[in-house]
Amino acid sequence: MGPLSPARTLRLWGPRSLGVALGVFMTIGFVLQLLGGPFHRRLQPLAPSLRPALLSCPPRQRLVFLKTHKSGSSSVLSLLHRYGDRHGLRFALPARYQFGYPRLFQASRVKGYRPQGGGTQLPFDILCHHMRFNLKEVLQVMPSDSFFFSIVRDPAALARSAFSYYKSTSSAFRKSPSLAAFLANPRAFYRPGARGDHYARNLLWFDFGLPFPPEMRAKSGNLNPPRDPNAPELQVLPSGAGPRAEALNPNALIHPVSTVADHGSQISSPASFDMGSSSFIQWGLAWLDSVFDLVMVAEYFDESLVLLADALCWGLDDVVGFMHNAQAGHEQGLSTVSNSGLTAEDQQLTARARAWNNLDWALYVHFNRSLWARIEKYGQRRLQTAVAELRARREALAKHCLVGGEASDPKYITDRRFRPFQFGSAKVLGYILRSGLSPQDQEECERLATPELQYKDKLDAKQFPPIVSLPLKTSRPLSP
């Protein structure tokens, strides 16, 4: 089966009905694996039905992951690093750690990339590091039949994380004493185009490389970062260049954004949502639907992982991993879509964050709804079984690999290979491996615990080993 068409037909990979008996067999088999056998045997797929060979479809190994900021994307990146490393896949790597962000992605920033006609070009399998999405340039590096996916997060939760993490980077956040003060009067601090202020409003929309509505540009100026020579555009390729080249007509998309999310919860658009821009927003959302095969939702991270494994025809073990780049005191993956249980102050903060980030809120509502439509087709009971297996598997790996069976304060992590990069005001948690692991277990646990920057360096060294130059032989001097 091929990727999603521009018509946005949701095609799920794998058989449609595994049967109740098979589900019971899977659960029993999984429990037996947890209770007995050496650890290296437990690293095998959880049950025969989860093996790609029995799913009658080849595993997808050409992948484009748009790594959005503060949305759980580092944890997704970790599993892509591990999968590609284990299978010998070739990554499209940046020269450092990002592809010129916040500027739009350019193929020339990929290490080892050669333009057409520029010599032998080894194919890339995975493009997954931080970039501002630019489809035209991405397709210079990756084939159009690659699996495109990303992840979004409720802008209220994202704002809390971004304010803490980018306090010193965004001029708007730096000038504000607190997130509550910023959201009470954001225009007192926010200046479009100011250094780092793209982190302070509609960060998801920005990361997806979407242009901003005309009236927002007219009122607020250019929202692109300074000196960005490439204005974002949706019409990216000439006709006939492949399924992802089809441009959408904004005049044909005039329906307002739906305000109802599936899964039984009501998500209301913020009061400040300008319906005059709804056709423009729908244009952007429909374009994203034509490009991305799956958009995960951070609040339903494990459910999204199961759907990702299904869509890629991977085993469930391929998407089991530890959380990365999580800040101490922040519960990543906690749903904030519902206001139940929040104080009146938190509810007000949530409403203001969604209203200020209205484009991100429209994005989130759209992809939250599409995720649950996909879950309905996958089967909720089947999903619940897979999610339970994934979580039990993660817990078993954590107990076996990690000191204390959980993430650790970075001050206790003495091995630099596993100490995450510290940025922002909150501590970024990491992992300490248990001693006495077998060589095979040690290798797998290291893959699970390695932070994104160190893993990128590891992949870089593997793909581009340093050239060792031999000393030149010196000839005897000629006689005069």
mmCIF file of C-alpha atoms in Angstrom, residues 48-259:
data_model
loop_
_atom_site.group_PDB
_atom_site.id
_atom_site.type_symbol
_atom_site.label_atom_id
_atom_site.label_comp_id
_atom_site.label_asym_id
_atom_site.label_seq_id
_atom_site.Cartn_x
_atom_site.Cartn_y
_atom_site.Cartn_z
ATOM 1 C CA PRO A 48 4.156 -13.108 16.666
ATOM 2 C CA SER A 49 1.184 -11.101 15.362
ATOM 3 C CA LEU A 50 3.226 -7.920 15.764
ATOM 4 C CA ARG A 51 6.042 -9.065 13.506
ATOM 5 C CA PRO A 52 6.039 -7.267 10.117
ATOM 6 C CA ALA A 53 6.487 -10.582 8.297
ATOM 7 C CA LEU A 54 3.057 -11.703 9.449
ATOM 8 C CA LEU A 55 1.397 -8.378 8.686
ATOM 9 C CA SER A 56 1.671 -9.029 4.930
ATOM 10 C CA CYS A 57 3.292 -5.666 4.310
ATOM 11 C CA PRO A 58 6.902 -4.554 4.158
ATOM 12 C CA PRO A 59 8.095 -2.141 6.859
ATOM 13 C CA ARG A 60 8.241 1.479 5.750
ATOM 14 C CA GLN A 61 11.816 2.740 5.946
ATOM 15 C CA ARG A 62 11.744 6.005 4.013
ATOM 16 C CA LEU A 63 10.600 8.484 6.635
ATOM 17 C CA VAL A 64 10.233 12.250 7.007
ATOM 18 C CA PHE A 65 9.500 13.356 10.557
ATOM 19 C CA LEU A 66 8.832 17.039 11.200
ATOM 20 C CA LYS A 67 10.251 17.509 14.683
ATOM 21 C CA THR A 68 8.093 20.236 16.211
ATOM 22 C CA HIS A 69 9.204 22.092 19.328
ATOM 23 C CA LYS A 70 8.108 21.184 22.871
ATOM 24 C CA SER A 71 5.662 18.506 21.697
ATOM 25 C CA GLY A 72 7.272 15.244 22.754
ATOM 26 C CA SER A 73 9.166 15.112 19.477
ATOM 27 C CA SER A 74 12.514 14.255 21.084
ATOM 28 C CA SER A 75 11.032 10.950 22.245
ATOM 29 C CA VAL A 76 9.911 10.192 18.689
ATOM 30 C CA LEU A 77 13.352 11.173 17.405
ATOM 31 C CA SER A 78 14.907 8.704 19.851
ATOM 32 C CA LEU A 79 12.959 5.770 18.443
ATOM 33 C CA LEU A 80 13.843 6.818 14.874
ATOM 34 C CA HIS A 81 17.522 7.016 15.840
ATOM 35 C CA ARG A 82 17.357 3.521 17.310
ATOM 36 C CA TYR A 83 15.418 1.997 14.443
ATOM 37 C CA GLY A 84 17.641 3.490 11.759
ATOM 38 C CA ASP A 85 20.816 2.624 13.663
ATOM 39 C CA ARG A 86 19.712 -0.964 14.182
ATOM 40 C CA HIS A 87 18.716 -1.448 10.526
ATOM 41 C CA GLY A 88 21.658 0.364 8.963
ATOM 42 C CA LEU A 89 19.524 3.138 7.449
ATOM 43 C CA ARG A 90 21.039 6.384 6.228
ATOM 44 C CA PHE A 91 20.001 9.634 7.892
ATOM 45 C CA ALA A 92 19.802 13.054 6.257
ATOM 46 C CA LEU A 93 21.803 14.853 8.933
ATOM 47 C CA PRO A 94 22.396 18.544 9.587
ATOM 48 C CA ALA A 95 25.956 19.819 9.759
ATOM 49 C CA ARG A 96 25.338 20.585 13.438
ATOM 50 C CA TYR A 97 22.030 19.778 15.156
ATOM 51 C CA GLN A 98 19.372 21.726 13.223
ATOM 52 C CA PHE A 99 18.757 22.548 9.579
ATOM 53 C CA GLY A 100 19.276 26.296 9.816
ATOM 54 C CA TYR A 101 16.223 26.806 12.018
ATOM 55 C CA PRO A 102 14.312 29.162 12.207
ATOM 56 C CA ARG A 103 14.911 29.633 8.487
ATOM 57 C CA LEU A 104 13.048 27.366 6.098
ATOM 58 C CA PHE A 105 14.677 24.026 5.367
ATOM 59 C CA GLN A 106 17.128 23.956 2.484
ATOM 60 C CA ALA A 107 18.410 20.718 0.928
ATOM 61 C CA SER A 108 21.895 22.188 0.767
ATOM 62 C CA ARG A 109 22.078 22.012 4.569
ATOM 63 C CA VAL A 110 21.988 18.196 4.530
ATOM 64 C CA LYS A 111 25.424 16.763 5.095
ATOM 65 C CA GLY A 112 26.561 14.778 2.074
ATOM 66 C CA TYR A 113 23.771 16.058 -0.161
ATOM 67 C CA ARG A 114 24.645 16.592 -3.812
ATOM 68 C CA PRO A 115 22.269 18.388 -6.158
ATOM 69 C CA GLN A 116 21.115 16.552 -9.262
ATOM 70 C CA GLY A 117 24.014 16.214 -11.657
ATOM 71 C CA GLY A 118 26.488 16.810 -8.864
ATOM 72 C CA GLY A 119 27.913 13.295 -8.685
ATOM 73 C CA THR A 120 26.810 10.032 -7.128
ATOM 74 C CA GLN A 121 24.069 10.619 -4.569
ATOM 75 C CA LEU A 122 23.566 7.955 -1.930
ATOM 76 C CA PRO A 123 19.892 7.743 -0.986
ATOM 77 C CA PHE A 124 18.695 8.979 2.381
ATOM 78 C CA ASP A 125 16.215 6.925 4.377
ATOM 79 C CA ILE A 126 15.277 9.172 7.306
ATOM 80 C CA LEU A 127 14.976 12.951 7.655
ATOM 81 C CA CYS A 128 14.022 13.779 11.232
ATOM 82 C CA HIS A 129 15.976 16.638 12.838
ATOM 83 C CA HIS A 130 14.736 20.123 13.677
ATOM 84 C CA MET A 131 13.715 22.200 10.684
ATOM 85 C CA ARG A 132 11.090 24.633 9.541
ATOM 86 C CA PHE A 133 9.199 22.550 7.008
ATOM 87 C CA ASN A 134 9.695 23.352 3.331
ATOM 88 C CA LEU A 135 8.252 20.599 1.138
ATOM 89 C CA LYS A 136 9.886 21.690 -2.097
ATOM 90 C CA GLU A 137 13.353 21.391 -0.583
ATOM 91 C CA VAL A 138 12.514 18.249 1.405
ATOM 92 C CA LEU A 139 11.610 16.511 -1.852
ATOM 93 C CA GLN A 140 15.070 17.333 -3.169
ATOM 94 C CA VAL A 141 16.405 15.036 -0.458
ATOM 95 C CA MET A 142 13.680 12.447 0.138
ATOM 96 C CA PRO A 143 11.471 10.567 -2.355
ATOM 97 C CA SER A 144 7.851 11.687 -2.597
ATOM 98 C CA ASP A 145 6.602 8.257 -1.461
ATOM 99 C CA SER A 146 8.305 8.649 1.920
ATOM 100 C CA PHE A 147 6.099 8.413 4.995
ATOM 101 C CA PHE A 148 5.570 11.968 6.282
ATOM 102 C CA PHE A 149 4.552 12.425 9.903
ATOM 103 C CA SER A 150 4.752 14.902 12.776
ATOM 104 C CA ILE A 151 3.341 15.627 16.240
ATOM 105 C CA VAL A 152 1.262 18.436 17.775
ATOM 106 C CA ARG A 153 0.448 19.452 21.334
ATOM 107 C CA ASP A 154 -2.281 21.493 22.994
ATOM 108 C CA PRO A 155 -0.999 25.090 22.698
ATOM 109 C CA ALA A 156 -1.825 25.714 26.363
ATOM 110 C CA ALA A 157 0.570 22.958 27.467
ATOM 111 C CA LEU A 158 3.063 23.936 24.796
ATOM 112 C CA ALA A 159 3.054 27.552 25.998
ATOM 113 C CA ARG A 160 3.916 26.480 29.545
ATOM 114 C CA SER A 161 6.823 24.381 28.341
ATOM 115 C CA ALA A 162 8.054 26.934 25.807
ATOM 116 C CA PHE A 163 7.990 29.789 28.322
ATOM 117 C CA SER A 164 10.197 27.824 30.691
ATOM 118 C CA TYR A 165 12.521 26.497 28.005
ATOM 119 C CA TYR A 166 12.894 29.596 25.825
ATOM 120 C CA LYS A 167 12.802 32.238 28.553
ATOM 121 C CA SER A 168 16.313 33.397 27.661
ATOM 122 C CA THR A 169 15.846 32.985 23.890
ATOM 123 C CA SER A 170 12.597 34.819 23.176
ATOM 124 C CA SER A 171 12.653 38.566 23.792
ATOM 125 C CA ALA A 172 8.920 38.472 24.554
ATOM 126 C CA PHE A 173 9.316 35.797 27.224
ATOM 127 C CA ARG A 174 12.459 37.380 28.637
ATOM 128 C CA LYS A 175 10.701 40.693 29.250
ATOM 129 C CA SER A 176 7.719 39.079 30.958
ATOM 130 C CA PRO A 177 7.886 38.166 34.670
ATOM 131 C CA SER A 178 5.642 35.118 34.222
ATOM 132 C CA LEU A 179 3.563 33.265 31.657
ATOM 133 C CA ALA A 180 0.390 34.549 33.308
ATOM 134 C CA ALA A 181 1.616 38.145 32.939
ATOM 135 C CA PHE A 182 2.556 37.510 29.323
ATOM 136 C CA LEU A 183 -0.811 35.994 28.390
ATOM 137 C CA ALA A 184 -2.725 38.720 30.244
ATOM 138 C CA ASN A 185 -1.306 41.282 27.807
ATOM 139 C CA PRO A 186 0.940 39.573 25.227
ATOM 140 C CA ARG A 187 1.209 42.581 22.913
ATOM 141 C CA ALA A 188 2.994 44.482 25.672
ATOM 142 C CA PHE A 189 5.909 42.042 25.276
ATOM 143 C CA TYR A 190 5.597 40.455 21.833
ATOM 144 C CA ARG A 191 7.123 42.092 18.752
ATOM 145 C CA PRO A 192 6.670 40.188 15.459
ATOM 146 C CA GLY A 193 10.027 39.511 13.883
ATOM 147 C CA ALA A 194 11.965 40.186 17.096
ATOM 148 C CA ARG A 195 14.690 37.708 17.865
ATOM 149 C CA GLY A 196 13.270 34.433 19.145
ATOM 150 C CA ASP A 197 9.679 35.657 19.258
ATOM 151 C CA HIS A 198 8.484 32.938 16.896
ATOM 152 C CA TYR A 199 8.664 30.760 20.035
ATOM 153 C CA ALA A 200 6.095 33.010 21.711
ATOM 154 C CA ARG A 201 3.157 32.654 19.320
ATOM 155 C CA ASN A 202 1.804 29.918 17.012
ATOM 156 C CA LEU A 203 5.013 27.911 17.205
ATOM 157 C CA LEU A 204 3.474 24.800 15.645
ATOM 158 C CA TRP A 205 2.119 26.736 12.678
ATOM 159 C CA PHE A 206 5.564 28.257 12.245
ATOM 160 C CA ASP A 207 7.343 24.885 12.417
ATOM 161 C CA PHE A 208 5.013 23.442 9.774
ATOM 162 C CA GLY A 209 6.271 26.207 7.470
ATOM 163 C CA LEU A 210 2.820 27.608 6.873
ATOM 164 C CA PRO A 211 2.301 31.240 5.838
ATOM 165 C CA PHE A 212 0.345 33.456 8.177
ATOM 166 C CA PRO A 213 -3.110 34.864 7.302
ATOM 167 C CA PRO A 214 -3.007 38.154 5.362
ATOM 168 C CA GLU A 215 -4.805 40.121 8.065
ATOM 169 C CA MET A 216 -2.327 38.897 10.683
ATOM 170 C CA ARG A 217 0.564 40.005 8.529
ATOM 171 C CA ALA A 218 -1.120 43.362 7.929
ATOM 172 C CA LYS A 219 -1.742 43.973 11.626
ATOM 173 C CA SER A 220 1.412 42.503 13.058
ATOM 174 C CA GLY A 221 4.016 42.748 10.346
ATOM 175 C CA ASN A 222 6.161 39.959 8.955
ATOM 176 C CA LEU A 223 6.167 36.944 11.228
ATOM 177 C CA ASN A 224 9.124 35.331 9.512
ATOM 178 C CA PRO A 225 12.439 35.473 11.386
ATOM 179 C CA PRO A 226 14.863 38.213 10.356
ATOM 180 C CA ARG A 227 16.938 37.681 7.230
ATOM 181 C CA ASP A 228 14.902 34.691 6.073
ATOM 182 C CA PRO A 229 15.206 34.969 2.267
ATOM 183 C CA ASN A 230 12.546 32.324 1.588
ATOM 184 C CA ALA A 231 8.935 33.314 2.078
ATOM 185 C CA PRO A 232 6.833 30.252 2.962
ATOM 186 C CA GLU A 233 4.422 29.143 0.306
ATOM 187 C CA LEU A 234 2.070 26.232 -0.171
ATOM 188 C CA GLN A 235 2.297 25.875 -3.938
ATOM 189 C CA VAL A 236 5.601 24.080 -3.915
ATOM 190 C CA LEU A 237 6.055 22.078 -7.106
ATOM 191 C CA PRO A 238 4.983 22.184 -10.728
ATOM 192 C CA SER A 239 2.070 19.980 -11.690
ATOM 193 C CA GLY A 240 2.897 16.406 -12.567
ATOM 194 C CA ALA A 241 5.771 16.171 -10.076
ATOM 195 C CA GLY A 242 4.077 13.616 -7.839
ATOM 196 C CA PRO A 243 1.158 13.300 -5.420
ATOM 197 C CA ARG A 244 2.606 15.784 -2.946
ATOM 198 C CA ALA A 245 3.026 18.436 -5.630
ATOM 199 C CA GLU A 246 -0.674 19.188 -5.945
ATOM 200 C CA ALA A 247 -1.427 22.764 -4.873
ATOM 201 C CA LEU A 248 -4.691 23.545 -3.178
ATOM 202 C CA ASN A 249 -7.017 26.339 -4.179
ATOM 203 C CA PRO A 250 -7.668 28.531 -1.109
ATOM 204 C CA ASN A 251 -10.901 29.842 -2.648
ATOM 205 C CA ALA A 252 -12.360 26.348 -2.627
ATOM 206 C CA LEU A 253 -11.944 25.959 1.134
ATOM 207 C CA ILE A 254 -14.380 28.247 2.847
ATOM 208 C CA HIS A 255 -15.841 26.051 5.579
ATOM 209 C CA PRO A 256 -15.064 27.230 9.110
ATOM 210 C CA VAL A 257 -12.889 25.149 11.390
ATOM 211 C CA SER A 258 -14.874 22.488 13.186
ATOM 212 C CA THR A 259 -15.109 23.101 16.921
#
